[in-house]
CSV table of C-alpha atoms in Angstrom, one decimal:
chain,number,residue,atom,x,y,z
A,1,MET,CA,0.0,0.0,0.0
A,2,ASN,CA,1.6,3.3,-1.0
A,3,ALA,CA,1.3,6.7,0.9
A,4,MET,CA,-1.8,7.8,-1.2
A,5,GLU,CA,-3.7,4.5,-0.6
A,6,THR,CA,-2.8,4.6,3.1
A,7,LEU,CA,-4.3,8.1,3.5
A,8,PHE,CA,-7.6,7.1,1.8
A,9,ALA,CA,-7.8,4.0,3.9
A,10,LEU,CA,-7.3,6.0,7.1
A,11,HIS,CA,-9.9,8.5,6.0
A,12,ASP,CA,-12.4,5.7,5.4
A,13,GLU,CA,-11.7,4.2,8.8
A,14,ALA,CA,-12.1,7.6,10.4
A,15,ALA,CA,-15.3,8.4,8.6
A,16,ALA,CA,-16.9,5.2,9.9
A,17,ARG,CA,-16.6,6.5,13.5
A,18,ALA,CA,-17.0,10.2,12.9
A,19,SER,CA,-20.1,10.5,15.0
A,20,SER,CA,-18.1,10.0,18.2
A,21,ALA,CA,-15.1,12.2,17.2
A,22,LEU,CA,-16.4,15.4,18.7
A,23,ARG,CA,-17.2,13.8,22.0
A,24,GLU,CA,-13.9,12.0,22.2
A,25,ARG,CA,-11.7,14.9,21.1
A,26,PHE,CA,-13.4,17.9,22.5
A,27,GLY,CA,-15.7,16.6,25.3
A,28,SER,CA,-18.7,18.2,23.7
A,29,LEU,CA,-22.2,17.0,22.9
A,30,TRP,CA,-22.8,19.7,20.3
A,31,ARG,CA,-25.2,18.9,17.4
A,32,PRO,CA,-25.3,20.8,14.1
A,33,GLU,CA,-28.8,22.2,14.9
A,34,ASP,CA,-27.2,24.0,18.0
A,35,GLY,CA,-25.5,26.4,15.6
A,36,LEU,CA,-22.2,28.2,15.2
A,37,ILE,CA,-20.9,31.5,16.5
A,38,LEU,CA,-17.9,33.0,14.5
A,39,TYR,CA,-15.8,35.5,16.5
A,40,PRO,CA,-14.2,38.0,15.7
A,41,PRO,CA,-15.4,39.2,12.3
A,42,ASN,CA,-12.0,39.0,10.6
A,43,GLY,CA,-11.0,37.6,7.1
A,44,ASN,CA,-11.2,34.0,8.4
A,45,ALA,CA,-14.7,34.6,9.7
A,46,ARG,CA,-15.7,36.2,6.4
A,47,ASP,CA,-14.5,33.2,4.3
A,48,TYR,CA,-16.2,30.7,6.7
A,49,ALA,CA,-19.5,32.7,6.7
A,50,THR,CA,-19.5,32.5,2.9
A,51,LEU,CA,-18.6,28.8,2.7
A,52,LEU,CA,-21.0,27.8,5.5
A,53,ARG,CA,-24.0,29.4,3.9
A,54,LEU,CA,-23.1,27.6,0.7
A,55,THR,CA,-22.3,24.1,2.0
A,56,VAL,CA,-24.3,23.7,5.3
A,57,PRO,CA,-27.1,26.3,5.1
A,58,HIS,CA,-29.2,24.3,7.6
A,59,ILE,CA,-26.8,25.0,10.5
A,60,PRO,CA,-27.7,28.2,12.3
A,61,LEU,CA,-24.9,30.8,12.0
A,62,LEU,CA,-24.1,34.1,13.8
A,63,VAL,CA,-21.1,36.4,13.4
A,64,CYS,CA,-20.2,38.6,16.4
A,65,ASP,CA,-17.9,41.3,17.6
A,66,ASP,CA,-17.2,43.2,20.8
A,67,ALA,CA,-18.8,46.5,19.7
A,68,PRO,CA,-20.5,46.0,16.3
A,69,ALA,CA,-21.1,49.1,14.2
A,70,ALA,CA,-24.7,49.8,13.5
A,71,GLY,CA,-25.8,47.9,10.4
A,72,GLY,CA,-22.4,46.1,10.2
A,73,ALA,CA,-22.3,42.9,8.2
A,74,LEU,CA,-19.7,40.4,7.1
A,75,SER,CA,-20.2,38.4,3.9
A,76,GLY,CA,-23.9,39.3,4.0
A,77,GLN,CA,-24.1,38.1,7.6
A,78,GLU,CA,-25.3,40.6,10.3
A,79,ILE,CA,-22.7,41.3,12.9
A,80,ILE,CA,-24.1,41.3,16.5
A,81,SER,CA,-22.5,41.5,20.0
A,82,LEU,CA,-20.9,38.4,21.5
A,83,GLU,CA,-23.4,38.5,24.3
A,84,GLU,CA,-26.4,38.6,22.0
A,85,ALA,CA,-25.1,35.8,19.9
A,86,ALA,CA,-24.6,33.6,23.0
A,87,ARG,CA,-28.1,34.4,24.1
A,88,ARG,CA,-29.6,33.5,20.6
A,89,LEU,CA,-27.6,30.3,20.4
A,90,PRO,CA,-27.1,29.0,23.9
A,91,ARG,CA,-25.6,25.7,22.9
A,92,ALA,CA,-23.6,26.8,19.8
A,93,LEU,CA,-20.0,26.0,19.0
A,94,LEU,CA,-18.0,29.1,19.7
A,95,VAL,CA,-15.5,29.3,16.8
A,96,LEU,CA,-12.5,31.5,17.4
A,97,CYS,CA,-11.3,32.6,14.0
A,98,VAL,CA,-7.6,32.8,15.0
A,99,THR,CA,-5.0,30.1,15.8
A,100,GLY,CA,-1.9,29.6,17.9
A,101,ASP,CA,-1.2,31.8,20.9
A,102,ARG,CA,-3.6,34.4,19.7
A,103,ALA,CA,-6.5,31.8,20.1
A,104,SER,CA,-5.4,31.1,23.6
A,105,GLU,CA,-5.3,34.8,24.5
A,106,LEU,CA,-8.7,35.4,22.9
A,107,PHE,CA,-10.3,32.5,24.7
A,108,ALA,CA,-9.1,33.9,28.0
A,109,ALA,CA,-10.7,37.2,27.2
A,110,VAL,CA,-14.0,35.6,26.0
A,111,ALA,CA,-14.4,33.0,28.6
A,112,PRO,CA,-15.9,35.3,31.4
A,113,ARG,CA,-18.4,36.7,28.9
A,114,VAL,CA,-20.1,33.5,27.8
A,115,SER,CA,-21.8,30.6,29.4
A,116,GLU,CA,-20.1,27.4,30.7
A,117,GLU,CA,-21.8,25.6,27.7
A,118,HIS,CA,-20.0,28.0,25.2
A,119,ARG,CA,-16.7,27.7,27.1
A,120,ASN,CA,-16.9,23.9,26.8
A,121,ASN,CA,-17.8,24.2,23.0
A,122,ALA,CA,-15.0,26.6,22.1
A,123,ILE,CA,-12.8,25.6,19.2
A,124,THR,CA,-10.6,27.4,16.6
A,125,PHE,CA,-11.7,27.7,12.9
A,126,ARG,CA,-9.0,25.2,12.1
A,127,GLN,CA,-10.8,22.6,14.1
A,128,LEU,CA,-14.3,23.3,12.6
A,129,GLY,CA,-14.0,20.7,9.9
A,130,GLU,CA,-13.9,18.0,12.6
A,131,CYS,CA,-17.3,19.0,14.0
A,132,LEU,CA,-19.3,19.3,10.8
A,133,PRO,CA,-21.4,16.6,9.2
A,134,VAL,CA,-19.5,14.1,7.0
A,135,GLY,CA,-20.6,14.6,3.4
A,136,ASP,CA,-22.9,12.3,1.5
A,137,ARG,CA,-24.7,12.2,-1.8
A,138,LYS,CA,-27.9,13.4,-0.2
A,139,THR,CA,-26.9,16.5,1.8
A,140,ARG,CA,-23.6,17.4,0.0
A,141,ALA,CA,-22.5,18.8,3.4
A,142,TYR,CA,-18.8,18.5,4.0
A,143,ASP,CA,-15.9,19.8,5.9
A,144,VAL,CA,-15.7,23.5,5.1
A,145,TYR,CA,-12.0,24.0,5.6
A,146,ARG,CA,-10.4,20.8,4.4
A,147,LYS,CA,-13.4,19.5,2.4
A,148,THR,CA,-12.7,15.8,3.1
A,149,TYR,CA,-15.7,14.7,1.0
A,150,LEU,CA,-14.3,16.2,-2.2
A,151,ALA,CA,-10.8,14.6,-1.7
A,152,ALA,CA,-12.3,11.2,-0.6
A,153,SER,CA,-15.0,11.0,-3.1
A,154,PRO,CA,-14.6,7.8,-5.2
A,155,ARG,CA,-14.9,9.9,-8.4
A,156,ASN,CA,-12.1,12.1,-7.4
A,157,ARG,CA,-9.6,9.6,-6.0
A,158,GLY,CA,-8.2,8.7,-9.4
A,159,LYS,CA,-7.7,12.4,-10.1
A,160,VAL,CA,-6.0,13.0,-6.9
A,161,ALA,CA,-3.5,10.1,-7.6
A,162,ALA,CA,-3.0,11.4,-11.2
A,163,ALA,CA,-2.2,14.9,-10.0
A,164,PHE,CA,0.2,13.5,-7.4
A,165,ASP,CA,2.1,11.6,-10.0
A,166,LEU,CA,2.7,14.9,-11.9
A,167,PHE,CA,5.0,16.1,-9.1
A,168,ARG,CA,8.3,14.2,-9.4
A,169,ASP,CA,10.6,16.0,-6.9
A,170,GLY,CA,10.6,15.0,-3.2
A,171,LEU,CA,9.6,18.4,-1.8
A,172,SER,CA,6.5,18.7,-4.0
A,173,ARG,CA,5.4,15.2,-3.1
A,174,ALA,CA,5.9,16.0,0.6
A,175,VAL,CA,3.8,19.2,0.4
A,176,PHE,CA,1.1,17.4,-1.6
A,177,LEU,CA,0.8,14.6,0.9
A,178,SER,CA,0.8,17.0,3.9
A,179,VAL,CA,-2.0,19.0,2.4
A,180,LEU,CA,-4.0,15.9,1.5
A,181,LYS,CA,-3.6,14.7,5.2
A,182,ARG,CA,-5.2,17.9,6.2
A,183,TYR,CA,-8.0,17.5,3.7
A,184,LEU,CA,-8.7,13.7,4.4
A,185,LEU,CA,-7.9,13.4,8.1
A,186,CYS,CA,-8.8,16.9,9.5
A,187,SER,CA,-5.1,16.8,10.6
A,188,ASP,CA,-2.7,19.5,11.5
A,189,ALA,CA,0.0,17.6,9.6
A,190,LEU,CA,3.3,19.3,9.3
A,191,ILE,CA,3.7,21.1,6.0
A,192,PRO,CA,7.2,22.0,4.6
A,193,VAL,CA,7.0,25.8,4.1
A,194,SER,CA,9.3,27.5,1.6
A,195,THR,CA,11.3,30.5,2.5
A,196,SER,CA,11.5,31.7,-1.1
A,197,PRO,CA,9.3,34.6,-2.3
A,198,GLU,CA,5.9,33.2,-3.5
A,199,TYR,CA,5.6,33.0,-7.2
A,200,PHE,CA,9.3,33.3,-7.7
A,201,GLU,CA,10.6,29.9,-6.6
A,202,ASP,CA,13.9,28.8,-8.1
A,203,VAL,CA,12.5,26.0,-10.1
A,204,TYR,CA,12.5,27.9,-13.3
A,205,ALA,CA,15.3,30.0,-15.0
A,206,PRO,CA,14.6,33.8,-15.3
A,207,LEU,CA,14.8,35.2,-18.8
A,208,ASP,CA,16.5,38.4,-19.9
A,209,GLY,CA,13.3,40.2,-20.6
A,210,GLU,CA,10.4,38.7,-18.8
A,211,VAL,CA,6.8,39.5,-20.0
A,212,PHE,CA,5.0,39.1,-16.8
A,213,VAL,CA,1.2,38.7,-16.7
A,214,ASP,CA,-0.2,39.3,-13.2
A,215,CYS,CA,-3.7,38.0,-12.7
A,216,GLY,CA,-4.8,39.3,-9.3
A,217,ALA,CA,-2.4,42.2,-9.3
A,218,PHE,CA,-3.8,43.8,-6.2
A,219,SER,CA,-1.7,46.9,-5.4
A,220,GLY,CA,1.4,45.8,-7.5
A,221,ASP,CA,2.9,44.0,-4.5
A,222,THR,CA,3.9,41.0,-6.6
A,223,LEU,CA,5.5,43.3,-9.2
A,224,GLN,CA,7.5,45.0,-6.5
A,225,THR,CA,8.7,41.7,-5.3
A,226,LEU,CA,9.8,40.7,-8.7
A,227,LEU,CA,11.8,43.9,-9.2
A,228,SER,CA,13.4,43.7,-5.8
A,229,LEU,CA,14.9,40.2,-6.4
A,230,GLY,CA,17.4,41.5,-9.0
A,231,ARG,CA,17.5,38.3,-11.0
A,232,PHE,CA,14.5,39.3,-13.2
A,233,ARG,CA,14.8,41.8,-16.1
A,234,LEU,CA,11.3,42.9,-16.9
A,235,LYS,CA,10.4,43.8,-20.5
A,236,GLU,CA,6.6,44.1,-20.1
A,237,TYR,CA,4.1,43.9,-17.2
A,238,HIS,CA,0.4,43.2,-17.7
A,239,GLY,CA,-1.6,43.5,-14.5
A,240,PHE,CA,-5.3,42.6,-14.1
A,241,GLU,CA,-7.2,43.9,-11.1
A,242,PRO,CA,-11.0,44.2,-11.0
A,243,ASP,CA,-11.4,45.8,-7.6
A,244,ALA,CA,-11.6,49.6,-8.1
A,245,GLY,CA,-9.8,50.5,-4.9
A,246,ASN,CA,-7.0,48.0,-5.5
A,247,PHE,CA,-6.7,49.2,-9.0
A,248,ARG,CA,-6.2,52.8,-7.9
A,249,LEU,CA,-3.3,51.6,-5.7
A,250,LEU,CA,-1.9,49.6,-8.7
A,251,CYS,CA,-2.0,52.8,-10.8
A,252,GLU,CA,-0.2,54.6,-7.9
A,253,THR,CA,2.4,52.0,-7.9
A,254,ARG,CA,2.9,52.4,-11.7
A,255,ASP,CA,3.0,56.2,-11.5
A,256,ALA,CA,5.8,56.0,-8.9
A,257,MET,CA,8.0,53.9,-11.1
A,258,PRO,CA,10.9,55.3,-13.2
A,259,ALA,CA,9.8,56.3,-16.8
A,260,PRO,CA,11.1,53.3,-18.6
A,261,LEU,CA,9.3,50.9,-16.3
A,262,ARG,CA,6.0,53.0,-16.5
A,263,ALA,CA,6.1,52.6,-20.3
A,264,ALA,CA,6.4,48.9,-19.9
A,265,MET,CA,3.3,48.6,-17.6
A,266,HIS,CA,-0.1,47.8,-19.0
A,267,LEU,CA,-2.9,47.8,-16.5
A,268,TYR,CA,-6.5,46.4,-16.9
A,269,PRO,CA,-9.4,47.0,-14.5
A,270,PHE,CA,-10.9,43.7,-15.3
A,271,ALA,CA,-11.2,40.2,-14.0
A,272,VAL,CA,-9.9,37.3,-16.1
A,273,GLY,CA,-12.3,34.5,-16.8
A,274,HIS,CA,-13.5,32.1,-19.5
A,275,GLU,CA,-15.6,34.6,-21.3
A,276,LYS,CA,-16.2,38.3,-21.7
A,277,SER,CA,-19.1,39.1,-19.4
A,278,GLU,CA,-20.4,41.1,-16.5
A,279,LEU,CA,-19.9,39.5,-13.0
A,280,SER,CA,-21.1,40.1,-9.4
A,281,PHE,CA,-18.1,40.9,-7.2
A,282,ASP,CA,-17.2,41.4,-3.6
A,283,ALA,CA,-15.1,44.6,-3.7
A,284,THR,CA,-13.4,44.8,-0.3
A,285,GLY,CA,-10.4,46.8,-1.2
A,286,THR,CA,-8.2,43.9,0.1
A,287,MET,CA,-6.5,40.8,-1.2
A,288,GLY,CA,-9.7,38.9,-0.6
A,289,SER,CA,-11.8,40.7,-3.2
A,290,MET,CA,-13.5,37.9,-5.2
A,291,VAL,CA,-16.2,37.0,-7.7
A,292,ASN,CA,-19.3,36.2,-5.7
A,293,PRO,CA,-22.9,35.7,-7.1
A,294,GLU,CA,-24.1,37.7,-4.1
A,295,GLY,CA,-21.6,40.5,-4.5
A,296,GLY,CA,-22.8,44.0,-4.6
A,297,THR,CA,-20.5,45.3,-7.3
A,298,LYS,CA,-20.6,44.6,-11.0
A,299,ILE,CA,-17.3,44.1,-12.8
A,300,GLN,CA,-16.2,43.2,-16.3
A,301,SER,CA,-14.5,39.9,-17.1
A,302,VAL,CA,-12.3,39.4,-20.1
A,303,THR,CA,-10.3,36.4,-21.5
A,304,LEU,CA,-6.6,36.3,-21.7
A,305,ASP,CA,-6.8,34.9,-25.2
A,306,GLU,CA,-8.5,37.9,-26.5
A,307,THR,CA,-7.0,40.7,-24.4
A,308,LEU,CA,-3.4,39.5,-24.8
A,309,LYS,CA,-3.6,38.2,-28.4
A,310,ASP,CA,-0.7,40.3,-29.5
A,311,VAL,CA,1.4,39.5,-26.3
A,312,THR,CA,3.8,36.6,-25.7
A,313,PRO,CA,4.0,36.2,-21.9
A,314,THR,CA,6.9,34.3,-20.4
A,315,LEU,CA,5.7,34.3,-16.8
A,316,MET,CA,2.0,34.2,-15.6
A,317,LYS,CA,0.7,34.3,-12.0
A,318,PHE,CA,-2.8,33.4,-11.1
A,319,ASP,CA,-4.0,34.4,-7.5
A,320,ILE,CA,-7.7,35.3,-8.1
A,321,GLU,CA,-9.6,33.9,-5.1
A,322,GLY,CA,-10.9,30.7,-6.6
A,323,TYR,CA,-11.5,31.9,-10.2
A,324,GLU,CA,-8.2,30.3,-11.4
A,325,ALA,CA,-9.8,27.5,-13.5
A,326,PHE,CA,-12.0,30.0,-15.4
A,327,ALA,CA,-9.0,32.2,-16.1
A,328,LEU,CA,-7.0,29.2,-17.4
A,329,GLN,CA,-9.9,28.2,-19.7
A,330,GLY,CA,-9.9,31.7,-21.1
A,331,GLY,CA,-6.2,31.7,-21.7
A,332,ARG,CA,-5.9,28.1,-23.1
A,333,GLU,CA,-4.7,29.2,-26.6
A,334,LEU,CA,-2.4,31.9,-25.2
A,335,ILE,CA,-0.7,29.3,-22.9
A,336,ARG,CA,-0.3,26.8,-25.7
A,337,ARG,CA,1.1,29.5,-28.0
A,338,ALA,CA,3.5,31.2,-25.6
A,339,ARG,CA,4.5,28.3,-23.3
A,340,PRO,CA,5.0,30.6,-20.2
A,341,VAL,CA,5.9,29.5,-16.7
A,342,LEU,CA,2.7,29.5,-14.6
A,343,ALA,CA,2.6,30.3,-10.9
A,344,LEU,CA,-0.9,29.0,-10.0
A,345,CYS,CA,-2.6,29.2,-6.5
A,346,VAL,CA,-4.1,25.8,-5.7
A,347,TYR,CA,-5.7,26.4,-2.3
A,348,HIS,CA,-8.8,28.5,-2.8
A,349,HIS,CA,-10.9,25.4,-3.4
A,350,ALA,CA,-9.9,21.9,-2.1
A,351,PHE,CA,-10.3,20.5,-5.6
A,352,ASP,CA,-7.7,23.0,-7.0
A,353,LEU,CA,-5.0,20.9,-5.6
A,354,TRP,CA,-5.6,18.2,-8.2
A,355,GLU,CA,-7.9,19.8,-10.8
A,356,LEU,CA,-5.7,22.7,-11.8
A,357,PRO,CA,-2.4,20.8,-12.4
A,358,LEU,CA,-4.4,18.2,-14.4
A,359,MET,CA,-6.0,21.0,-16.4
A,360,VAL,CA,-2.7,22.5,-17.3
A,361,ASN,CA,-1.2,19.1,-18.1
A,362,GLY,CA,-4.1,18.6,-20.5
A,363,MET,CA,-3.3,21.9,-22.3
A,364,VAL,CA,0.4,21.6,-22.9
A,365,ASP,CA,3.2,19.0,-23.3
A,366,ARG,CA,6.7,18.9,-21.9
A,367,TYR,CA,5.9,20.8,-18.8
A,368,ARG,CA,7.2,19.9,-15.3
A,369,PHE,CA,5.1,20.5,-12.1
A,370,PHE,CA,6.3,21.7,-8.7
A,371,LEU,CA,4.3,22.3,-5.6
A,372,ARG,CA,5.4,24.7,-2.7
A,373,ALA,CA,3.7,26.0,0.4
A,374,TYR,CA,4.2,29.5,1.8
A,375,GLN,CA,1.9,29.2,4.9
A,376,GLU,CA,0.8,26.1,6.7
A,377,GLN,CA,-2.9,27.0,6.6
A,378,PHE,CA,-2.9,28.1,2.9
A,379,SER,CA,-0.9,29.7,0.1
A,380,TYR,CA,0.0,26.6,-1.9
A,381,THR,CA,1.4,27.4,-5.3
A,382,CYS,CA,1.8,25.0,-8.2
A,383,TYR,CA,4.6,25.9,-10.7
A,384,CYS,CA,4.1,24.7,-14.2
A,385,VAL,CA,7.3,25.0,-16.0
A,386,PRO,CA,8.1,24.2,-19.7
A,387,GLU,CA,11.1,21.9,-19.9
A,388,GLU,CA,13.1,24.6,-21.7
A,389,ARG,CA,12.7,26.9,-18.7
A,390,LEU,CA,13.7,24.5,-16.0
A,391,ALA,CA,16.3,25.7,-13.5
A,392,ALA,CA,19.6,23.8,-13.8
A,393,ALA,CA,19.0,22.0,-10.5
A,394,CYS,CA,15.6,20.6,-11.7
A,395,ARG,CA,16.8,19.1,-15.0
A,396,ASN,CA,16.9,15.5,-13.9
């Protein structure tokens, strides 16, 4: 039995006794109908509120803060006081949306303000997946953070194994297996984290004159990282950023550049997708802005194939909050023609870990694949490198 088969076997064994896991691990008799309280209303709470409404809408959910502003909301969810949330859901899981020492400190501050029931039902958001219903064909409810059902589904297991086989170096395979442990076993498995700058791992050789396409350009932070490294000589920059606030910052970054660099920068206030269309969008003015059917802002989506038809990119980054597959579909011909290095985020959806590498592998030939992690909880990047661009150390 290889490592992949072992993980699936362990998952199947754990799923068979999942009903007792909460009692055994946390000493809690919580049931889904008792509800969830997310605190405080930070970025983690926002992501979870969105996912929970989509995946387990039957579970009561409240988001709370110490002193919520009048009319405050997070991901469409009203923000109320901690005390009011505890009153409305007296047996709820109290989900602290932080980890590590910060979680312990927050728990100490919160404990005197809630009931003994809530104190006994306090967990971190990283542990939430262990408490939610195990997915099945009928309810489609699954672990929100690690999405065990998706990775363990019989229809996906072959894909997971096929994607794993694309990664040939030991570090990539270690990262893949560690992430899969988290998905399948609700584990805090150790993940080897890279110390290199994200998107610029030394698995590919820089060119003298990179044409960099930045999908999810934000404020130009990735461009500034590239310029600071010294080993890249930039010929052209094409940055796509649909959030109006972020796009203003991106323009300010461009305007502060020396004249030769400014002339090489091409900025687009659009999302990249599989077609030219209007999309609903959550415009938060942060890195977390995303396409969302319930978003209050309308933006324009374009395809890379059409917008960059006269451009030959050499390096492309995709960090677009779960819309990566659509952007790849809309850039399929461009990628086939130009054969660029791709730096592709594969953590916004659990299935991105296997679906996105397989998607690229189906588009092009003679590419090598590398997987690196930059944070334990998220920021997993797949590098898709044409053989002619491999770094010397990777040509084996």
